[in-house]
Structures are given as C-alpha cells and as structure tokens.
C-alpha cells in the first residue's frame, strides 16, 4: 500500500480546508469580531503552510489509487477534516478541544448535534463555519457513496447504476465528471434555497446558513430557537422542499435536469421514500390535531416539517415534539433510523436497504408457500447477488452491535434511558437531536462528559461512512500486501 500517496492526496484536501477558513475570518471581520477574525486567519495560514509542505514532501509520480488506498484516504480525510476544522473554533470560542472536535465532526458528517447552548454568544464566523462544514460534508458524502461504497457491493451507487442502466454510462463515464455534475446540482439547489429564503423575509446571513444546512440535510441553525426564530409558514415549506431534495439521489436529480424525468419519478427508492413521507405526514397530522389545540392546517405544517426533518436526518425543529405524546415519541425514534435514499446527503439505514429486506421477506414467504418453486431474489426487477445479501446482513449486524455497545458505554454518564438511546441514534443516523429536554429539539450535548463526546464523534463517523469502510481499517488483512 502506498501510504505516501494517501497522505499526499489527504494533505491537498486539508490545504483546501485551510483556505476555506479565510471565509469565516472575513465574516467575523465584517461583523467587527476582530479577535475571532485574527484567529481564523492565523489558523488558516498555519494549516495551509503545514499541509502544503507535507503535500510537496509526499509528491508522487503515480497517482493511481487502489481499493485499499481509497478506503484509507476516505477515512483519513473525514476524520482529519473534523480534527483540523475544530482548531479555529477552539481558539475563537475559547472552548475545550473535545467540544470543538465534536462540533466540527458534527458539521462534516452533517449530523447537526451541537455543544453550544447560547448561539448569541458565538461569533458570526463560527456560526458560518459550522454551516459551511455541513455543506461541504454533504457534497463529500455523495461523492464517497459513488466512488467508495460500490466496492462494498451494498453501496447506493452500484444499485443506482443498475437502475439507471442505459443512461448510467452516458452521465457517469468518469468520477471527475461525477464530481463536477454533483457540484453543479448541489450548488444550484443551495443558491436557489438561499434566494427563496431571502425573498421570504429571512436575513441574508441567516438565509445563507439555513441554505447550507438544509440542502446538506445537516441542521445547524444560526439561532437557539432553530427555525422558530422566524414565524413564516412559507419559509417552513421551502425548507421542507429542500430537505426532501437532499434526501433523493443526486444522480437522479441530474437526470431530471437533463430531461430524463422518468429516471427520478419512476425510481423505486424515490417513490417509496415520497410515499412513506406523505403517509407519515397524514398520520402525525391527524394525531397532533386530535391531541392538541392546533387547527388541522397548523398541525399538518408542524407534522410535515418535523417528520421530514427527522427522516431526512436534518434535525431542524418547529416544536418540542417530546410533548406530543408517547405515540409521537416512538414514531420520531423510529424515523431516526430510516434516513433517505442512497446517493443522497442523508444518513440512517437508507431506503434501499429496507426495500431489499422487505423483498427478501416476501421471497422467503413465497418459498414457504411453494417449496418447489424457483424464486429469485430481486430488487427493482434486477437480481440480488449473494455478495449483496451477505453485505446487507453484515451491515445490519454491525449497526445493531455498534448501537448497543455505544448505548452501554454512554450509560456510564448516568443519563436516563431515553436520553441515552435517542442521543446515540441521533448521532449514529446523523439526525443530531434526541428525544428529551437534555438533547432534544432545543437541547445540546454540552452536559456530556469528554469521553462521551469523543465516543459520539466516533459514532458520527461510523454512521456517516456506513460503518464498514471505517471498520475495514481494523482488519489485519487490510494492511497486508
């Protein structure tokens, strides 16, 4: 394995991340936060200087990455970006490094969990930096799901290419073209979201932050009151639309823009996801309408926003849904596991895994009813290979095992049961919020001890990279030639 090449490419990314630190530095300068501005400038200079030097030292003649090097590079960039991005926040906001690291990793993984309790005391540059990290993290994950996950045979890109069939070779001939295509779609959606929010009366600074956090399905807000800072129903539905946008495969959105409307509208993942979302809207609206003083229209808006926010793993909130009753609490806990479609910016288990699992169940029932029949495992009309089935079982096992172990370790903090399990799944699925007053819709993870914050940071990385790419590094065979 060419470790030198891996570090060469990683340092190129880290140098670019250092350059990005100049942006929040100017934001602080614009809002007269001179001290914080200087800190961001200094951190930017130091990161660029060190990483650029390492980049030059590790120069290579051959830039071809093999599979092992791709996995190592992916993990290194994701973890390293969080550790480096935390530096200016630590010094500018005078917080411990563990808190800054949790905040930064929450940003790059688009989780949205926070340790800040009073955002009014946080510098504008740091507010912007958090949202910007989510934006670049959301785009980065889409690229990872296309480049890295296919090697695991359960990645969304492999299934997405299968479903696109005749158009996939035309729109995805090279990974560089994929990156350019996704950047264009992602950027246009972000700009459109920001402009619409501004037209609807949102301040420019807030519109930019909300735009970054919405399209990336990240959920960081520039205000402690989250979205409720603005009492604007039109704004709420705009954000709902773009949360749904971030939940569908980016490649299919590109097909839609190119005039191939059927690719998006007839995709099994998208149809299942939208159908599920609409059904949940109606169920929760009826529940809230019957168990509150809200009108049905108000209950529908609140339910649509909060359920979409959770299932898309964004984490924005309009109300404290912990007060909606036990049925609603269970529903939100269930939704936190699901996530959106593969090839999107969302976290969670993903729709395609649930579809395959359901298809396997139906197939097994058919086998029991007709033992002599030859029944083939299929997904969207295409055969499911044994490799995909094995990887799917492995993913579910690891997901449950990691969730259980994390809950057990976090229980050492002596928080109550609901806080523990909802906090773990909130970080694991990139939702960013729990179900209690401590880490719920308007809470934070500030009261967690340092070891719990480090653990939750690792959980965020595991969940964002869908577990297996990170665990592969722990296998002895990975490091053998």
PDB file of C-alpha atoms in Angstrom, residues 163-414:
ATOM      1  CA  UNK A 163     -31.498   1.189 -12.061  1.00  0.00           C
ATOM      2  CA  UNK A 164     -30.240   3.848 -14.466  1.00  0.00           C
ATOM      3  CA  UNK A 165     -28.936   1.083 -16.758  1.00  0.00           C
ATOM      4  CA  UNK A 166     -28.855   2.598 -20.228  1.00  0.00           C
ATOM      5  CA  UNK A 167     -28.228   6.177 -19.098  1.00  0.00           C
ATOM      6  CA  UNK A 168     -25.630   5.495 -16.406  1.00  0.00           C
ATOM      7  CA  UNK A 169     -22.728   5.107 -18.802  1.00  0.00           C
ATOM      8  CA  UNK A 170     -23.705   8.315 -20.512  1.00  0.00           C
ATOM      9  CA  UNK A 171     -23.937  10.502 -17.425  1.00  0.00           C
ATOM     10  CA  UNK A 172     -21.221   8.896 -15.257  1.00  0.00           C
ATOM     11  CA  UNK A 173     -18.286   7.981 -17.510  1.00  0.00           C
ATOM     12  CA  UNK A 174     -15.617   9.179 -15.058  1.00  0.00           C
ATOM     13  CA  UNK A 175     -15.529  10.072 -11.384  1.00  0.00           C
ATOM     14  CA  UNK A 176     -14.274  13.562 -12.242  1.00  0.00           C
ATOM     15  CA  UNK A 177     -17.406  14.088 -14.310  1.00  0.00           C
ATOM     16  CA  UNK A 178     -19.474  12.800 -11.376  1.00  0.00           C
ATOM     17  CA  UNK A 179     -17.861  15.351  -9.066  1.00  0.00           C
ATOM     18  CA  UNK A 180     -18.475  18.215 -11.491  1.00  0.00           C
ATOM     19  CA  UNK A 181     -22.068  17.133 -12.096  1.00  0.00           C
ATOM     20  CA  UNK A 182     -22.924  16.825  -8.415  1.00  0.00           C
ATOM     21  CA  UNK A 183     -21.217  20.115  -7.576  1.00  0.00           C
ATOM     22  CA  UNK A 184     -23.351  21.897 -10.182  1.00  0.00           C
ATOM     23  CA  UNK A 185     -26.635  20.346  -8.977  1.00  0.00           C
ATOM     24  CA  UNK A 186     -25.736  20.859  -5.320  1.00  0.00           C
ATOM     25  CA  UNK A 187     -24.657  24.477  -5.821  1.00  0.00           C
ATOM     26  CA  UNK A 188     -27.701  25.442  -7.877  1.00  0.00           C
ATOM     27  CA  UNK A 189     -30.022  23.948  -5.264  1.00  0.00           C
ATOM     28  CA  UNK A 190     -28.195  25.787  -2.471  1.00  0.00           C
ATOM     29  CA  UNK A 191     -28.282  29.141  -4.259  1.00  0.00           C
ATOM     30  CA  UNK A 192     -31.968  28.684  -5.071  1.00  0.00           C
ATOM     31  CA  UNK A 193     -32.752  27.822  -1.451  1.00  0.00           C
ATOM     32  CA  UNK A 194     -30.857  30.882  -0.164  1.00  0.00           C
ATOM     33  CA  UNK A 195     -32.529  33.250  -2.634  1.00  0.00           C
ATOM     34  CA  UNK A 196     -36.022  31.943  -1.860  1.00  0.00           C
ATOM     35  CA  UNK A 197     -35.423  32.266   1.885  1.00  0.00           C
ATOM     36  CA  UNK A 198     -34.234  35.841   1.384  1.00  0.00           C
ATOM     37  CA  UNK A 199     -37.334  36.677  -0.699  1.00  0.00           C
ATOM     38  CA  UNK A 200     -39.450  35.236   2.126  1.00  0.00           C
ATOM     39  CA  UNK A 201     -38.004  37.723   4.610  1.00  0.00           C
ATOM     40  CA  UNK A 202     -35.012  35.885   6.081  1.00  0.00           C
ATOM     41  CA  UNK A 203     -31.871  37.928   6.752  1.00  0.00           C
ATOM     42  CA  UNK A 204     -29.014  37.318   4.308  1.00  0.00           C
ATOM     43  CA  UNK A 205     -26.707  35.821   6.948  1.00  0.00           C
ATOM     44  CA  UNK A 206     -29.425  33.505   8.219  1.00  0.00           C
ATOM     45  CA  UNK A 207     -30.554  32.596   4.700  1.00  0.00           C
ATOM     46  CA  UNK A 208     -27.014  31.525   3.795  1.00  0.00           C
ATOM     47  CA  UNK A 209     -26.644  29.420   6.937  1.00  0.00           C
ATOM     48  CA  UNK A 210     -30.081  27.852   6.566  1.00  0.00           C
ATOM     49  CA  UNK A 211     -29.393  27.190   2.889  1.00  0.00           C
ATOM     50  CA  UNK A 212     -26.137  25.367   3.650  1.00  0.00           C
ATOM     51  CA  UNK A 213     -27.711  23.347   6.460  1.00  0.00           C
ATOM     52  CA  UNK A 214     -30.891  22.481   4.580  1.00  0.00           C
ATOM     53  CA  UNK A 215     -29.564  21.225   1.241  1.00  0.00           C
ATOM     54  CA  UNK A 216     -26.870  19.221   3.064  1.00  0.00           C
ATOM     55  CA  UNK A 217     -29.560  17.885   5.460  1.00  0.00           C
ATOM     56  CA  UNK A 218     -27.267  18.985   8.275  1.00  0.00           C
ATOM     57  CA  UNK A 219     -29.492  21.032  10.554  1.00  0.00           C
ATOM     58  CA  UNK A 220     -27.196  23.617  12.131  1.00  0.00           C
ATOM     59  CA  UNK A 221     -29.108  26.813  12.844  1.00  0.00           C
ATOM     60  CA  UNK A 222     -27.767  30.333  13.487  1.00  0.00           C
ATOM     61  CA  UNK A 223     -30.267  30.735  16.350  1.00  0.00           C
ATOM     62  CA  UNK A 224     -31.046  28.842  19.551  1.00  0.00           C
ATOM     63  CA  UNK A 225     -34.703  28.821  18.509  1.00  0.00           C
ATOM     64  CA  UNK A 226     -33.785  26.958  15.313  1.00  0.00           C
ATOM     65  CA  UNK A 227     -36.357  27.589  12.574  1.00  0.00           C
ATOM     66  CA  UNK A 228     -38.922  29.037  15.011  1.00  0.00           C
ATOM     67  CA  UNK A 229     -36.854  32.235  15.107  1.00  0.00           C
ATOM     68  CA  UNK A 230     -38.899  33.099  12.006  1.00  0.00           C
ATOM     69  CA  UNK A 231     -42.673  32.766  12.187  1.00  0.00           C
ATOM     70  CA  UNK A 232     -43.047  32.207   8.467  1.00  0.00           C
ATOM     71  CA  UNK A 233     -45.072  29.312   7.055  1.00  0.00           C
ATOM     72  CA  UNK A 234     -43.815  29.894   3.507  1.00  0.00           C
ATOM     73  CA  UNK A 235     -40.245  29.599   4.771  1.00  0.00           C
ATOM     74  CA  UNK A 236     -41.122  26.342   6.521  1.00  0.00           C
ATOM     75  CA  UNK A 237     -42.424  24.750   3.321  1.00  0.00           C
ATOM     76  CA  UNK A 238     -39.425  25.988   1.351  1.00  0.00           C
ATOM     77  CA  UNK A 239     -37.143  24.220   3.801  1.00  0.00           C
ATOM     78  CA  UNK A 240     -39.332  21.089   3.665  1.00  0.00           C
ATOM     79  CA  UNK A 241     -38.909  21.005  -0.112  1.00  0.00           C
ATOM     80  CA  UNK A 242     -35.139  21.307   0.031  1.00  0.00           C
ATOM     81  CA  UNK A 243     -34.853  18.753   2.836  1.00  0.00           C
ATOM     82  CA  UNK A 244     -36.673  16.354   0.514  1.00  0.00           C
ATOM     83  CA  UNK A 245     -34.350  17.404  -2.303  1.00  0.00           C
ATOM     84  CA  UNK A 246     -31.345  16.459  -0.174  1.00  0.00           C
ATOM     85  CA  UNK A 247     -32.946  13.078   0.517  1.00  0.00           C
ATOM     86  CA  UNK A 248     -33.123  11.838  -3.082  1.00  0.00           C
ATOM     87  CA  UNK A 249     -30.201  10.527  -5.192  1.00  0.00           C
ATOM     88  CA  UNK A 250     -28.176  13.358  -6.687  1.00  0.00           C
ATOM     89  CA  UNK A 251     -27.551  11.373  -9.866  1.00  0.00           C
ATOM     90  CA  UNK A 252     -31.285  11.109 -10.495  1.00  0.00           C
ATOM     91  CA  UNK A 253     -31.721  14.849  -9.984  1.00  0.00           C
ATOM     92  CA  UNK A 254     -29.095  15.348 -12.674  1.00  0.00           C
ATOM     93  CA  UNK A 255     -31.068  13.050 -14.985  1.00  0.00           C
ATOM     94  CA  UNK A 256     -34.186  15.099 -14.226  1.00  0.00           C
ATOM     95  CA  UNK A 257     -32.386  18.337 -15.162  1.00  0.00           C
ATOM     96  CA  UNK A 258     -31.224  16.730 -18.406  1.00  0.00           C
ATOM     97  CA  UNK A 259     -34.820  15.972 -19.380  1.00  0.00           C
ATOM     98  CA  UNK A 260     -34.969  12.339 -18.284  1.00  0.00           C
ATOM     99  CA  UNK A 261     -37.900  12.842 -15.900  1.00  0.00           C
ATOM    100  CA  UNK A 262     -38.704   9.139 -15.665  1.00  0.00           C
ATOM    101  CA  UNK A 263     -35.338   8.370 -14.063  1.00  0.00           C
ATOM    102  CA  UNK A 264     -36.365  10.284 -10.935  1.00  0.00           C
ATOM    103  CA  UNK A 265     -40.129   9.881 -10.936  1.00  0.00           C
ATOM    104  CA  UNK A 266     -40.091   6.123 -11.585  1.00  0.00           C
ATOM    105  CA  UNK A 267     -37.156   5.242  -9.352  1.00  0.00           C
ATOM    106  CA  UNK A 268     -38.270   2.684  -6.753  1.00  0.00           C
ATOM    107  CA  UNK A 269     -36.307   4.323  -3.921  1.00  0.00           C
ATOM    108  CA  UNK A 270     -37.725   7.764  -4.598  1.00  0.00           C
ATOM    109  CA  UNK A 271     -41.296   6.519  -4.948  1.00  0.00           C
ATOM    110  CA  UNK A 272     -41.053   4.501  -1.743  1.00  0.00           C
ATOM    111  CA  UNK A 273     -39.475   7.402   0.117  1.00  0.00           C
ATOM    112  CA  UNK A 274     -42.032  10.001  -1.004  1.00  0.00           C
ATOM    113  CA  UNK A 275     -44.945   7.632  -0.361  1.00  0.00           C
ATOM    114  CA  UNK A 276     -43.617   6.908   3.125  1.00  0.00           C
ATOM    115  CA  UNK A 277     -43.123  10.614   3.870  1.00  0.00           C
ATOM    116  CA  UNK A 278     -46.646  11.593   2.759  1.00  0.00           C
ATOM    117  CA  UNK A 279     -48.217   8.762   4.788  1.00  0.00           C
ATOM    118  CA  UNK A 280     -46.269   9.819   7.871  1.00  0.00           C
ATOM    119  CA  UNK A 281     -47.356  13.430   7.336  1.00  0.00           C
ATOM    120  CA  UNK A 282     -51.003  12.391   7.373  1.00  0.00           C
ATOM    121  CA  UNK A 283     -50.684  10.049  10.350  1.00  0.00           C
ATOM    122  CA  UNK A 284     -48.818  12.544  12.523  1.00  0.00           C
ATOM    123  CA  UNK A 285     -51.054  15.435  11.451  1.00  0.00           C
ATOM    124  CA  UNK A 286     -54.171  13.555  12.495  1.00  0.00           C
ATOM    125  CA  UNK A 287     -52.538  12.549  15.782  1.00  0.00           C
ATOM    126  CA  UNK A 288     -51.400  16.089  16.610  1.00  0.00           C
ATOM    127  CA  UNK A 289     -54.730  17.571  15.541  1.00  0.00           C
ATOM    128  CA  UNK A 290     -56.640  15.228  17.848  1.00  0.00           C
ATOM    129  CA  UNK A 291     -54.261  15.648  20.807  1.00  0.00           C
ATOM    130  CA  UNK A 292     -53.633  19.381  20.721  1.00  0.00           C
ATOM    131  CA  UNK A 293     -55.385  22.705  20.234  1.00  0.00           C
ATOM    132  CA  UNK A 294     -53.854  23.237  16.779  1.00  0.00           C
ATOM    133  CA  UNK A 295     -56.049  23.561  13.704  1.00  0.00           C
ATOM    134  CA  UNK A 296     -55.588  20.772  11.169  1.00  0.00           C
ATOM    135  CA  UNK A 297     -53.653  23.097   8.817  1.00  0.00           C
ATOM    136  CA  UNK A 298     -51.302  24.121  11.634  1.00  0.00           C
ATOM    137  CA  UNK A 299     -50.908  20.514  12.777  1.00  0.00           C
ATOM    138  CA  UNK A 300     -50.192  19.447   9.189  1.00  0.00           C
ATOM    139  CA  UNK A 301     -47.449  22.069   8.785  1.00  0.00           C
ATOM    140  CA  UNK A 302     -45.804  21.210  12.100  1.00  0.00           C
ATOM    141  CA  UNK A 303     -46.007  17.474  11.473  1.00  0.00           C
ATOM    142  CA  UNK A 304     -44.774  17.737   7.892  1.00  0.00           C
ATOM    143  CA  UNK A 305     -41.811  19.866   8.894  1.00  0.00           C
ATOM    144  CA  UNK A 306     -40.658  17.912  11.949  1.00  0.00           C
ATOM    145  CA  UNK A 307     -41.153  14.441  10.454  1.00  0.00           C
ATOM    146  CA  UNK A 308     -39.390  15.439   7.230  1.00  0.00           C
ATOM    147  CA  UNK A 309     -36.569  16.924   9.278  1.00  0.00           C
ATOM    148  CA  UNK A 310     -36.076  13.673  11.194  1.00  0.00           C
ATOM    149  CA  UNK A 311     -36.469  11.189   8.337  1.00  0.00           C
ATOM    150  CA  UNK A 312     -34.112  13.281   6.176  1.00  0.00           C
ATOM    151  CA  UNK A 313     -31.701  13.350   9.179  1.00  0.00           C
ATOM    152  CA  UNK A 314     -31.618  17.165   9.035  1.00  0.00           C
ATOM    153  CA  UNK A 315     -32.584  17.902  12.633  1.00  0.00           C
ATOM    154  CA  UNK A 316     -34.413  21.228  12.307  1.00  0.00           C
ATOM    155  CA  UNK A 317     -37.391  21.606  14.631  1.00  0.00           C
ATOM    156  CA  UNK A 318     -40.511  23.760  14.849  1.00  0.00           C
ATOM    157  CA  UNK A 319     -41.865  22.384  18.115  1.00  0.00           C
ATOM    158  CA  UNK A 320     -40.737  20.301  21.040  1.00  0.00           C
ATOM    159  CA  UNK A 321     -42.190  17.016  19.778  1.00  0.00           C
ATOM    160  CA  UNK A 322     -41.346  15.426  23.118  1.00  0.00           C
ATOM    161  CA  UNK A 323     -44.656  16.960  24.278  1.00  0.00           C
ATOM    162  CA  UNK A 324     -46.706  15.322  21.502  1.00  0.00           C
ATOM    163  CA  UNK A 325     -47.310  12.117  23.432  1.00  0.00           C
ATOM    164  CA  UNK A 326     -45.839   8.611  23.568  1.00  0.00           C
ATOM    165  CA  UNK A 327     -47.029   7.627  20.076  1.00  0.00           C
ATOM    166  CA  UNK A 328     -45.265  10.618  18.515  1.00  0.00           C
ATOM    167  CA  UNK A 329     -42.110   9.979  20.562  1.00  0.00           C
ATOM    168  CA  UNK A 330     -41.954   6.389  19.336  1.00  0.00           C
ATOM    169  CA  UNK A 331     -42.629   7.489  15.761  1.00  0.00           C
ATOM    170  CA  UNK A 332     -39.776  10.027  15.794  1.00  0.00           C
ATOM    171  CA  UNK A 333     -37.444   7.431  17.315  1.00  0.00           C
ATOM    172  CA  UNK A 334     -38.375   5.016  14.514  1.00  0.00           C
ATOM    173  CA  UNK A 335     -37.912   7.676  11.817  1.00  0.00           C
ATOM    174  CA  UNK A 336     -34.418   8.472  13.104  1.00  0.00           C
ATOM    175  CA  UNK A 337     -33.229   5.052  11.939  1.00  0.00           C
ATOM    176  CA  UNK A 338     -34.554   5.254   8.384  1.00  0.00           C
ATOM    177  CA  UNK A 339     -32.849   8.091   6.531  1.00  0.00           C
ATOM    178  CA  UNK A 340     -33.367   8.939   2.869  1.00  0.00           C
ATOM    179  CA  UNK A 341     -32.265   7.375  -0.416  1.00  0.00           C
ATOM    180  CA  UNK A 342     -28.810   6.124  -1.293  1.00  0.00           C
ATOM    181  CA  UNK A 343     -26.705   8.631  -3.207  1.00  0.00           C
ATOM    182  CA  UNK A 344     -28.228  11.479  -1.160  1.00  0.00           C
ATOM    183  CA  UNK A 345     -26.845  13.657   1.638  1.00  0.00           C
ATOM    184  CA  UNK A 346     -28.859  11.862   4.342  1.00  0.00           C
ATOM    185  CA  UNK A 347     -27.694   9.416   6.993  1.00  0.00           C
ATOM    186  CA  UNK A 348     -29.529   6.459   8.513  1.00  0.00           C
ATOM    187  CA  UNK A 349     -30.063   2.932   7.226  1.00  0.00           C
ATOM    188  CA  UNK A 350     -31.339   4.169   3.830  1.00  0.00           C
ATOM    189  CA  UNK A 351     -34.468   3.237   1.903  1.00  0.00           C
ATOM    190  CA  UNK A 352     -32.826   0.767  -0.465  1.00  0.00           C
ATOM    191  CA  UNK A 353     -31.725  -1.489   2.412  1.00  0.00           C
ATOM    192  CA  UNK A 354     -35.253  -1.529   3.781  1.00  0.00           C
ATOM    193  CA  UNK A 355     -36.598  -2.317   0.309  1.00  0.00           C
ATOM    194  CA  UNK A 356     -34.210  -5.223  -0.160  1.00  0.00           C
ATOM    195  CA  UNK A 357     -35.032  -6.538   3.311  1.00  0.00           C
ATOM    196  CA  UNK A 358     -38.761  -6.388   2.584  1.00  0.00           C
ATOM    197  CA  UNK A 359     -38.227  -8.087  -0.760  1.00  0.00           C
ATOM    198  CA  UNK A 360     -36.260 -10.866   0.944  1.00  0.00           C
ATOM    199  CA  UNK A 361     -39.118 -11.349   3.402  1.00  0.00           C
ATOM    200  CA  UNK A 362     -41.661 -11.675   0.593  1.00  0.00           C
ATOM    201  CA  UNK A 363     -39.411 -14.083  -1.267  1.00  0.00           C
ATOM    202  CA  UNK A 364     -38.995 -16.297   1.791  1.00  0.00           C
ATOM    203  CA  UNK A 365     -42.778 -16.349   2.318  1.00  0.00           C
ATOM    204  CA  UNK A 366     -43.205 -17.475  -1.295  1.00  0.00           C
ATOM    205  CA  UNK A 367     -40.629 -20.225  -0.731  1.00  0.00           C
ATOM    206  CA  UNK A 368     -42.581 -21.487   2.283  1.00  0.00           C
ATOM    207  CA  UNK A 369     -45.895 -21.432   0.434  1.00  0.00           C
ATOM    208  CA  UNK A 370     -44.425 -23.007  -2.719  1.00  0.00           C
ATOM    209  CA  UNK A 371     -41.404 -25.110  -1.639  1.00  0.00           C
ATOM    210  CA  UNK A 372     -40.826 -26.496  -5.145  1.00  0.00           C
ATOM    211  CA  UNK A 373     -40.935 -23.131  -6.879  1.00  0.00           C
ATOM    212  CA  UNK A 374     -37.764 -21.436  -8.114  1.00  0.00           C
ATOM    213  CA  UNK A 375     -37.907 -17.951  -6.588  1.00  0.00           C
ATOM    214  CA  UNK A 376     -35.120 -15.471  -7.335  1.00  0.00           C
ATOM    215  CA  UNK A 377     -34.107 -12.589  -5.097  1.00  0.00           C
ATOM    216  CA  UNK A 378     -34.691  -9.347  -6.972  1.00  0.00           C
ATOM    217  CA  UNK A 379     -34.594  -5.595  -6.358  1.00  0.00           C
ATOM    218  CA  UNK A 380     -36.430  -3.306  -8.805  1.00  0.00           C
ATOM    219  CA  UNK A 381     -36.531  -6.180 -11.263  1.00  0.00           C
ATOM    220  CA  UNK A 382     -32.785  -6.883 -11.068  1.00  0.00           C
ATOM    221  CA  UNK A 383     -31.223  -9.962  -9.406  1.00  0.00           C
ATOM    222  CA  UNK A 384     -29.665  -9.509  -5.967  1.00  0.00           C
ATOM    223  CA  UNK A 385     -26.283 -11.214  -5.782  1.00  0.00           C
ATOM    224  CA  UNK A 386     -25.111 -13.284  -2.836  1.00  0.00           C
ATOM    225  CA  UNK A 387     -22.417 -10.683  -2.171  1.00  0.00           C
ATOM    226  CA  UNK A 388     -25.067  -8.005  -1.661  1.00  0.00           C
ATOM    227  CA  UNK A 389     -27.084 -10.271   0.630  1.00  0.00           C
ATOM    228  CA  UNK A 390     -24.040 -11.069   2.764  1.00  0.00           C
ATOM    229  CA  UNK A 391     -23.031  -7.421   2.970  1.00  0.00           C
ATOM    230  CA  UNK A 392     -26.579  -6.450   3.910  1.00  0.00           C
ATOM    231  CA  UNK A 393     -26.644  -8.961   6.784  1.00  0.00           C
ATOM    232  CA  UNK A 394     -23.218  -7.759   7.918  1.00  0.00           C
ATOM    233  CA  UNK A 395     -24.377  -4.143   7.869  1.00  0.00           C
ATOM    234  CA  UNK A 396     -27.462  -4.836   9.985  1.00  0.00           C
ATOM    235  CA  UNK A 397     -25.450  -6.878  12.467  1.00  0.00           C
ATOM    236  CA  UNK A 398     -22.776  -4.191  12.810  1.00  0.00           C
ATOM    237  CA  UNK A 399     -25.398  -1.447  13.036  1.00  0.00           C
ATOM    238  CA  UNK A 400     -27.178  -3.174  15.905  1.00  0.00           C
ATOM    239  CA  UNK A 401     -23.923  -4.168  17.633  1.00  0.00           C
ATOM    240  CA  UNK A 402     -22.424  -0.676  17.496  1.00  0.00           C
ATOM    241  CA  UNK A 403     -25.694   0.916  18.587  1.00  0.00           C
ATOM    242  CA  UNK A 404     -25.920  -1.441  21.584  1.00  0.00           C
ATOM    243  CA  UNK A 405     -22.281  -1.035  22.624  1.00  0.00           C
ATOM    244  CA  UNK A 406     -22.484   2.754  22.300  1.00  0.00           C
ATOM    245  CA  UNK A 407     -25.646   2.860  24.443  1.00  0.00           C
ATOM    246  CA  UNK A 408     -23.940   0.694  27.060  1.00  0.00           C
ATOM    247  CA  UNK A 409     -20.896   2.968  27.206  1.00  0.00           C
ATOM    248  CA  UNK A 410     -22.926   6.187  27.228  1.00  0.00           C
ATOM    249  CA  UNK A 411     -24.967   4.762  30.115  1.00  0.00           C
ATOM    250  CA  UNK A 412     -21.883   5.361  32.261  1.00  0.00           C
ATOM    251  CA  UNK A 413     -22.864   9.045  32.169  1.00  0.00           C
ATOM    252  CA  UNK A 414     -25.930   8.259  34.333  1.00  0.00           C
TER     253      UNK A 414
END
